[in-house]
């Protein structure tokens, strides 16, 4: 007989040694994941535009509200940073006890919603640092290295919750018959090198030269060095990073050179790049902007964007060499 699947809550309790009350926050996020998974059938546009200037779909707004409510109900969270909220939300009545700051993207990859494609919820948890009236800035703008837990819920053919609390990366799959996340993988390790690259190639004309050269290198035929790589791009960061985590390779959303000559990324540091970087490093992989470790970046604003190269250690290292002009 196979091992009886372990539910998320007892798994978190078993891991709880150094985690304090963090398992309660993670368990509340799992509740939000179940509610969002259930709601995914009800789609449509509100017609509004969010703080990033993107069209907001109804589910994004609804899912944001769910995340705020489950985290508020935990009684342990003082500050929330969300893609859907212009500025950090301080739960004033929770701040006396609330130890945590949670950054999240309630529905990442939302352009996939209209085609029944894969989307996800990304979360990143830090400890509250500030005290008194100045806590807002101190709480909301901590680097990725301050994260105590991070992960995502992926809404695909099945709903999967992947998280790390600094002791490896674990995956739980939602068993809809019993309404529980049950453990499907533990201590996930990414291969040190893969054979897949994942990037939106339509943006090649505005990539920096090092990225162009790197992707071109991956496409060349040289069986001795495992090339050519193959390409996969869902256009939903959660799905692309999940595949990369399990199969290896590299996912890139590089900086793009604008008309003013400046390079800027698309993905958000606080609730996209930093949590994925924490997961990837815990799985033995790597995440950088091309020149700097993602986890070392101190956010300057709640919705800061960064370039990201993330995945297998050797693949990301090689991409960095191309970006630096050493290849
Ligand atoms: P989306 O705009 O659909 O929400 O940051 C959001 C994100 O999706 C990521 O999930 C995804 O990797 C990326 O943007 C897709 O952007 P492109 O359409 O430019 O490839």
Short mmCIF file of C-alpha atoms and ligand atoms in Angstrom, two decimals:
data_model
loop_
_atom_site.label_atom_id
_atom_site.label_comp_id
_atom_site.label_asym_id
_atom_site.label_seq_id
_atom_site.Cartn_x
_atom_site.Cartn_y
_atom_site.Cartn_z
CA UNK A 1 0.00 0.00 0.00
CA UNK A 2 1.25 3.51 -0.83
CA UNK A 3 2.09 5.95 1.94
CA UNK A 4 -1.11 7.61 3.19
CA UNK A 5 -1.06 11.16 1.90
CA UNK A 6 -0.27 13.79 4.54
CA UNK A 7 -2.58 16.80 4.77
CA UNK A 8 -1.13 20.31 4.74
CA UNK A 9 -2.15 21.27 8.29
CA UNK A 10 -0.42 18.32 10.06
CA UNK A 11 2.59 18.74 7.76
CA UNK A 12 2.87 22.37 8.84
CA UNK A 13 2.46 21.42 12.50
CA UNK A 14 5.20 18.79 12.14
CA UNK A 15 7.50 21.38 10.57
CA UNK A 16 6.49 24.07 13.04
CA UNK A 17 9.58 23.77 15.31
CA UNK A 18 11.17 27.08 14.35
CA UNK A 19 8.13 28.48 12.57
CA UNK A 20 6.14 29.82 15.54
CA UNK A 21 2.65 30.74 14.40
CA UNK A 22 3.61 30.97 10.70
CA UNK A 23 1.75 27.70 9.94
CA UNK A 24 -1.54 29.47 10.76
CA UNK A 25 -0.84 32.11 8.12
CA UNK A 26 0.10 29.46 5.54
CA UNK A 27 -3.01 27.49 6.36
CA UNK A 28 -5.15 30.59 5.83
CA UNK A 29 -3.53 31.11 2.41
CA UNK A 30 -4.43 27.49 1.59
CA UNK A 31 -8.06 28.34 2.43
CA UNK A 32 -7.90 31.27 0.00
CA UNK A 33 -6.43 28.91 -2.62
CA UNK A 34 -9.38 26.55 -2.23
CA UNK A 35 -11.89 29.41 -2.53
CA UNK A 36 -10.17 30.87 -5.61
CA UNK A 37 -9.95 27.43 -7.25
CA UNK A 38 -13.69 27.00 -6.70
CA UNK A 39 -14.48 30.42 -8.12
CA UNK A 40 -12.37 30.12 -11.27
CA UNK A 41 -15.39 29.26 -13.39
CA UNK A 42 -16.91 32.70 -12.94
CA UNK A 43 -15.02 35.00 -15.28
CA UNK A 44 -15.57 38.37 -16.90
CA UNK A 45 -14.14 41.85 -17.18
CA UNK A 46 -14.91 44.69 -14.79
CA UNK A 47 -13.56 47.13 -17.34
CA UNK A 48 -11.49 48.89 -14.65
CA UNK A 49 -7.75 49.47 -14.82
CA UNK A 50 -5.42 48.55 -11.93
CA UNK A 51 -2.49 50.52 -10.49
CA UNK A 52 -0.21 48.98 -13.14
CA UNK A 53 -2.46 50.32 -15.92
CA UNK A 54 -3.66 46.84 -16.84
CA UNK A 55 -7.26 45.75 -17.35
CA UNK A 56 -8.49 44.09 -14.18
CA UNK A 57 -10.64 41.04 -14.53
CA UNK A 58 -13.40 40.34 -12.06
CA UNK A 59 -11.62 37.38 -10.55
CA UNK A 60 -8.54 39.48 -9.68
CA UNK A 61 -10.69 41.86 -7.65
CA UNK A 62 -12.61 39.06 -5.98
CA UNK A 63 -9.47 37.03 -5.24
CA UNK A 64 -7.77 40.08 -3.76
CA UNK A 65 -10.68 40.53 -1.40
CA UNK A 66 -10.50 36.84 -0.42
CA UNK A 67 -6.78 37.11 0.35
CA UNK A 68 -7.31 40.25 2.45
CA UNK A 69 -10.13 38.62 4.39
CA UNK A 70 -8.37 35.30 5.13
CA UNK A 71 -5.18 37.07 6.21
CA UNK A 72 -7.10 39.55 8.33
CA UNK A 73 -8.94 36.64 9.95
CA UNK A 74 -5.63 35.02 10.91
CA UNK A 75 -5.11 37.90 13.34
CA UNK A 76 -1.38 37.57 12.68
CA UNK A 77 -0.86 39.89 9.75
CA UNK A 78 -0.28 43.62 10.12
CA UNK A 79 0.51 44.78 6.58
CA UNK A 80 -0.55 43.60 3.12
CA UNK A 81 1.00 44.49 -0.24
CA UNK A 82 -0.97 43.33 -3.29
CA UNK A 83 -0.76 43.80 -7.01
CA UNK A 84 -4.36 44.91 -6.85
CA UNK A 85 -3.89 47.59 -4.19
CA UNK A 86 -2.32 50.95 -4.92
CA UNK A 87 -0.49 51.18 -1.60
CA UNK A 88 0.20 48.79 1.31
CA UNK A 89 -2.85 48.02 3.44
CA UNK A 90 -2.30 48.30 7.18
CA UNK A 91 -4.72 46.36 9.30
CA UNK A 92 -4.49 48.84 12.15
CA UNK A 93 -6.49 46.77 14.61
CA UNK A 94 -4.20 43.76 13.94
CA UNK A 95 -0.91 45.59 14.29
CA UNK A 96 -0.70 45.20 18.06
CA UNK A 97 -0.41 41.40 17.68
CA UNK A 98 0.26 41.00 13.96
CA UNK A 99 3.80 39.79 13.37
CA UNK A 100 3.74 39.37 9.62
CA UNK A 101 3.72 41.29 6.36
CA UNK A 102 2.29 39.44 3.37
CA UNK A 103 2.87 40.48 -0.25
CA UNK A 104 0.76 38.73 -2.87
CA UNK A 105 -0.48 38.63 -6.41
CA UNK A 106 -3.98 37.17 -6.08
CA UNK A 107 -4.29 36.05 -9.72
CA UNK A 108 -1.02 35.98 -11.62
CA UNK A 109 -1.10 35.28 -15.37
CA UNK A 110 -4.61 36.66 -15.70
CA UNK A 111 -4.38 37.02 -19.50
CA UNK A 112 -4.88 33.23 -19.45
CA UNK A 113 -8.26 33.45 -17.73
CA UNK A 114 -10.39 33.89 -20.85
CA UNK A 115 -8.96 30.75 -22.44
CA UNK A 116 -9.24 28.48 -19.40
CA UNK A 117 -5.45 28.63 -19.05
CA UNK A 118 -3.34 28.20 -15.94
CA UNK A 119 -3.14 31.02 -13.40
CA UNK A 120 -1.84 31.20 -9.84
CA UNK A 121 -1.72 33.07 -6.55
CA UNK A 122 1.80 34.05 -5.41
CA UNK A 123 2.59 34.94 -1.79
CA UNK A 124 5.58 36.18 0.17
CA UNK A 125 5.73 36.47 3.97
CA UNK A 126 8.11 38.64 5.99
CA UNK A 127 8.24 39.48 9.67
CA UNK A 128 7.03 42.85 10.78
CA UNK A 129 10.00 45.09 11.62
CA UNK A 130 8.73 48.57 12.36
CA UNK A 131 7.00 49.71 15.48
CA UNK A 132 4.78 52.71 16.14
CA UNK A 133 3.72 55.07 13.42
CA UNK A 134 6.76 54.45 11.21
CA UNK A 135 6.11 50.73 10.75
CA UNK A 136 4.54 51.12 7.32
CA UNK A 137 7.65 51.78 5.25
CA UNK A 138 9.86 49.48 7.33
CA UNK A 139 7.38 46.61 6.90
CA UNK A 140 6.45 46.90 3.27
CA UNK A 141 9.90 47.45 1.77
CA UNK A 142 12.08 44.57 2.99
CA UNK A 143 14.36 42.64 0.60
CA UNK A 144 13.58 39.07 -0.49
CA UNK A 145 16.24 37.76 1.88
CA UNK A 146 13.94 38.78 4.77
CA UNK A 147 11.21 36.36 3.66
CA UNK A 148 10.27 33.68 6.19
CA UNK A 149 8.00 31.82 3.78
CA UNK A 150 6.87 32.08 0.17
CA UNK A 151 5.04 30.07 -2.43
CA UNK A 152 2.19 29.85 -4.87
CA UNK A 153 -1.08 28.10 -5.52
CA UNK A 154 -1.33 26.97 -9.16
CA UNK A 155 -4.78 26.51 -10.65
CA UNK A 156 -4.21 24.01 -13.46
CA UNK A 157 -5.62 20.56 -14.24
CA UNK A 158 -5.28 20.16 -10.48
CA UNK A 159 -4.74 22.82 -7.82
CA UNK A 160 -1.24 22.63 -6.37
CA UNK A 161 0.20 24.58 -3.44
CA UNK A 162 4.00 24.87 -3.39
CA UNK A 163 5.75 26.58 -0.49
CA UNK A 164 8.98 27.00 1.39
CA UNK A 165 9.51 28.19 4.94
CA UNK A 166 13.28 27.98 4.58
CA UNK A 167 13.50 24.21 5.07
CA UNK A 168 13.14 23.03 1.47
CA UNK A 169 10.30 23.17 -1.02
CA UNK A 170 7.15 21.08 -0.66
CA UNK A 171 4.12 20.59 -2.92
CA UNK A 172 0.54 19.75 -1.95
CA UNK A 173 -2.24 18.83 -4.37
CA UNK A 174 -5.87 19.67 -3.63
CA UNK A 175 -7.98 16.54 -3.31
CA UNK A 176 -11.36 18.00 -4.19
CA UNK A 177 -13.23 14.96 -2.87
CA UNK A 178 -12.15 15.74 0.69
CA UNK A 179 -11.33 19.47 0.24
CA UNK A 180 -7.79 19.04 1.56
CA UNK A 181 -4.32 19.78 0.23
CA UNK A 182 -2.36 16.51 0.49
CA UNK A 183 1.38 16.23 0.13
CA UNK A 184 2.48 15.27 -3.38
CA UNK A 185 6.22 16.13 -3.30
CA UNK A 186 8.67 17.01 -0.58
CA UNK A 187 12.15 18.52 -0.67
CA UNK A 188 11.89 19.35 -4.38
CA UNK A 189 15.30 19.82 -6.00
CA UNK A 190 15.68 21.40 -9.42
CA UNK A 191 18.17 19.72 -11.79
CA UNK A 192 21.43 21.70 -11.92
CA UNK A 193 20.90 22.11 -15.65
CA UNK A 194 17.86 21.65 -17.88
CA UNK A 195 17.01 21.62 -21.57
CA UNK A 196 14.08 24.07 -21.70
CA UNK A 197 14.06 27.86 -22.02
CA UNK A 198 10.95 29.89 -21.36
CA UNK A 199 10.64 33.49 -22.53
CA UNK A 200 8.31 35.69 -24.59
CA UNK A 201 10.34 35.78 -27.81
CA UNK A 202 8.07 38.44 -29.34
CA UNK A 203 10.01 40.91 -27.19
CA UNK A 204 13.39 39.99 -28.72
CA UNK A 205 13.70 43.33 -30.59
CA UNK A 206 13.84 45.18 -27.25
CA UNK A 207 16.07 42.73 -25.35
CA UNK A 208 19.57 43.79 -24.27
CA UNK A 209 22.26 42.29 -26.56
CA UNK A 210 23.46 39.73 -23.97
CA UNK A 211 20.00 38.13 -23.73
CA UNK A 212 19.66 37.98 -27.53
CA UNK A 213 23.03 36.27 -27.77
CA UNK A 214 22.18 33.83 -24.96
CA UNK A 215 18.87 32.70 -26.51
CA UNK A 216 20.55 32.38 -29.87
CA UNK A 217 23.22 30.18 -28.21
CA UNK A 218 20.54 27.92 -26.71
CA UNK A 219 18.98 27.43 -30.16
CA UNK A 220 22.20 26.31 -31.85
CA UNK A 221 22.67 22.61 -32.58
CA UNK A 222 25.53 21.11 -30.57
CA UNK A 223 24.64 17.71 -29.03
CA UNK A 224 27.91 17.66 -27.05
CA UNK A 225 26.66 20.59 -24.93
CA UNK A 226 23.00 19.51 -24.89
CA UNK A 227 21.81 22.01 -27.49
CA UNK A 228 19.47 23.01 -28.93
CA UNK A 229 17.24 23.58 -25.92
CA UNK A 230 13.51 23.38 -26.46
CA UNK A 231 11.10 26.28 -25.84
CA UNK A 232 7.99 26.35 -23.61
CA UNK A 233 6.08 29.52 -22.68
CA UNK A 234 2.67 29.55 -21.02
CA UNK A 235 2.68 33.30 -20.32
CA UNK A 236 1.68 32.67 -16.72
CA UNK A 237 4.67 32.99 -14.40
CA UNK A 238 3.36 30.43 -11.92
CA UNK A 239 2.96 27.77 -14.62
CA UNK A 240 6.31 28.55 -16.26
CA UNK A 241 8.20 28.61 -12.96
CA UNK A 242 6.44 25.44 -11.74
CA UNK A 243 7.55 23.53 -14.84
CA UNK A 244 11.06 24.96 -14.49
CA UNK A 245 11.21 23.92 -10.83
CA UNK A 246 10.28 20.34 -11.64
CA UNK A 247 12.09 19.83 -14.95
CA UNK A 248 14.94 22.34 -14.84
CA UNK A 249 16.01 24.92 -17.40
CA UNK A 250 15.45 28.65 -17.30
CA UNK A 251 12.52 31.10 -17.24
CA UNK A 252 13.35 34.66 -18.22
CA UNK A 253 11.51 37.95 -18.26
CA UNK A 254 14.51 40.10 -19.14
CA UNK A 255 14.73 43.85 -18.92
CA UNK A 256 13.57 45.57 -22.08
CA UNK A 257 15.25 48.60 -23.58
CA UNK A 258 12.81 51.49 -23.90
CA UNK A 259 12.82 54.44 -26.32
CA UNK A 260 14.75 56.43 -23.67
CA UNK A 261 17.53 53.79 -23.71
CA UNK A 262 16.69 52.64 -20.16
CA UNK A 263 16.21 48.95 -19.38
CA UNK A 264 13.27 47.89 -17.21
CA UNK A 265 11.62 44.60 -16.28
CA UNK A 266 7.92 43.70 -16.23
CA UNK A 267 7.57 41.38 -13.26
CA UNK A 268 7.07 42.76 -9.79
CA UNK A 269 9.78 42.30 -7.17
CA UNK A 270 7.69 42.02 -4.03
CA UNK A 271 5.08 39.46 -5.03
CA UNK A 272 6.46 37.78 -8.17
CA UNK A 273 10.27 37.80 -8.38
CA UNK A 274 11.24 37.62 -4.67
CA UNK A 275 8.95 34.72 -3.64
CA UNK A 276 9.89 32.70 -6.73
CA UNK A 277 13.58 33.42 -6.05
CA UNK A 278 13.23 32.16 -2.45
CA UNK A 279 11.58 28.95 -3.68
CA UNK A 280 14.12 28.44 -6.43
CA UNK A 281 17.12 28.92 -4.13
CA UNK A 282 15.59 26.53 -1.60
CA UNK A 283 15.31 23.97 -4.41
CA UNK A 284 18.99 24.40 -5.33
CA UNK A 285 18.37 26.80 -8.21
CA UNK A 286 19.16 30.44 -8.76
CA UNK A 287 17.43 33.77 -9.50
CA UNK A 288 18.97 37.02 -10.64
CA UNK A 289 18.33 40.16 -12.65
CA UNK A 290 21.28 39.16 -14.81
CA UNK A 291 23.68 41.17 -12.67
CA UNK A 292 22.30 40.96 -9.13
CA UNK A 293 20.76 38.30 -6.90
CA UNK A 294 16.99 38.96 -6.70
CA UNK A 295 16.95 38.26 -2.96
CA UNK A 296 19.43 41.09 -2.31
CA UNK A 297 17.35 43.86 -3.87
CA UNK A 298 15.87 46.38 -1.43
CA UNK A 299 12.49 47.45 -2.83
CA UNK A 300 12.10 51.15 -3.44
CA UNK A 301 8.34 50.92 -3.95
CA UNK A 302 5.50 48.46 -3.44
CA UNK A 303 5.12 47.70 -7.14
CA UNK A 304 8.76 47.84 -8.27
CA UNK A 305 9.51 45.84 -11.43
CA UNK A 306 12.70 43.88 -12.06
CA UNK A 307 14.21 41.80 -14.84
CA UNK A 308 14.37 38.12 -13.85
CA UNK A 309 16.39 35.07 -14.92
CA UNK A 310 15.37 32.07 -12.80
CA UNK A 311 15.85 28.32 -12.83
CA UNK A 312 18.63 25.73 -12.84
CA UNK A 313 21.86 26.96 -11.27
CA UNK A 314 24.09 26.29 -14.30
CA UNK A 315 21.61 27.74 -16.78
CA UNK A 316 21.16 30.98 -14.83
CA UNK A 317 24.91 31.29 -14.31
CA UNK A 318 25.50 30.93 -18.04
CA UNK A 319 22.80 33.51 -18.83
CA UNK A 320 24.50 35.93 -16.41
CA UNK A 321 27.79 35.43 -18.26
CA UNK A 322 26.13 36.41 -21.53
CA UNK A 323 24.54 39.46 -19.89
CA UNK A 324 27.93 40.51 -18.49
CA UNK A 325 29.49 40.15 -21.96
CA UNK A 326 31.89 37.41 -20.86
CA UNK A 327 30.58 35.07 -23.59
P1 LIG B 1 -0.19 38.59 -16.77
O1 LIG B 1 0.27 39.91 -17.34
O2 LIG B 1 -1.08 37.81 -17.69
O3 LIG B 1 -0.79 38.70 -15.37
O4 LIG B 1 3.16 39.60 -14.35
C1 LIG B 1 2.11 39.03 -14.92
C2 LIG B 1 2.35 38.07 -16.06
O5 LIG B 1 1.13 37.68 -16.59
C3 LIG B 1 3.13 36.80 -15.67
O6 LIG B 1 2.36 35.84 -15.00
C4 LIG B 1 3.63 36.31 -16.99
O7 LIG B 1 4.80 35.52 -16.88
C5 LIG B 1 3.88 37.58 -17.77
O8 LIG B 1 3.14 38.62 -17.11
C6 LIG B 1 3.44 37.48 -19.18
O9 LIG B 1 3.78 38.65 -19.87
P2 LIG B 1 3.82 38.70 -21.48
O10 LIG B 1 2.41 38.60 -21.94
O11 LIG B 1 4.45 40.01 -21.79
O12 LIG B 1 4.66 37.54 -21.96
#
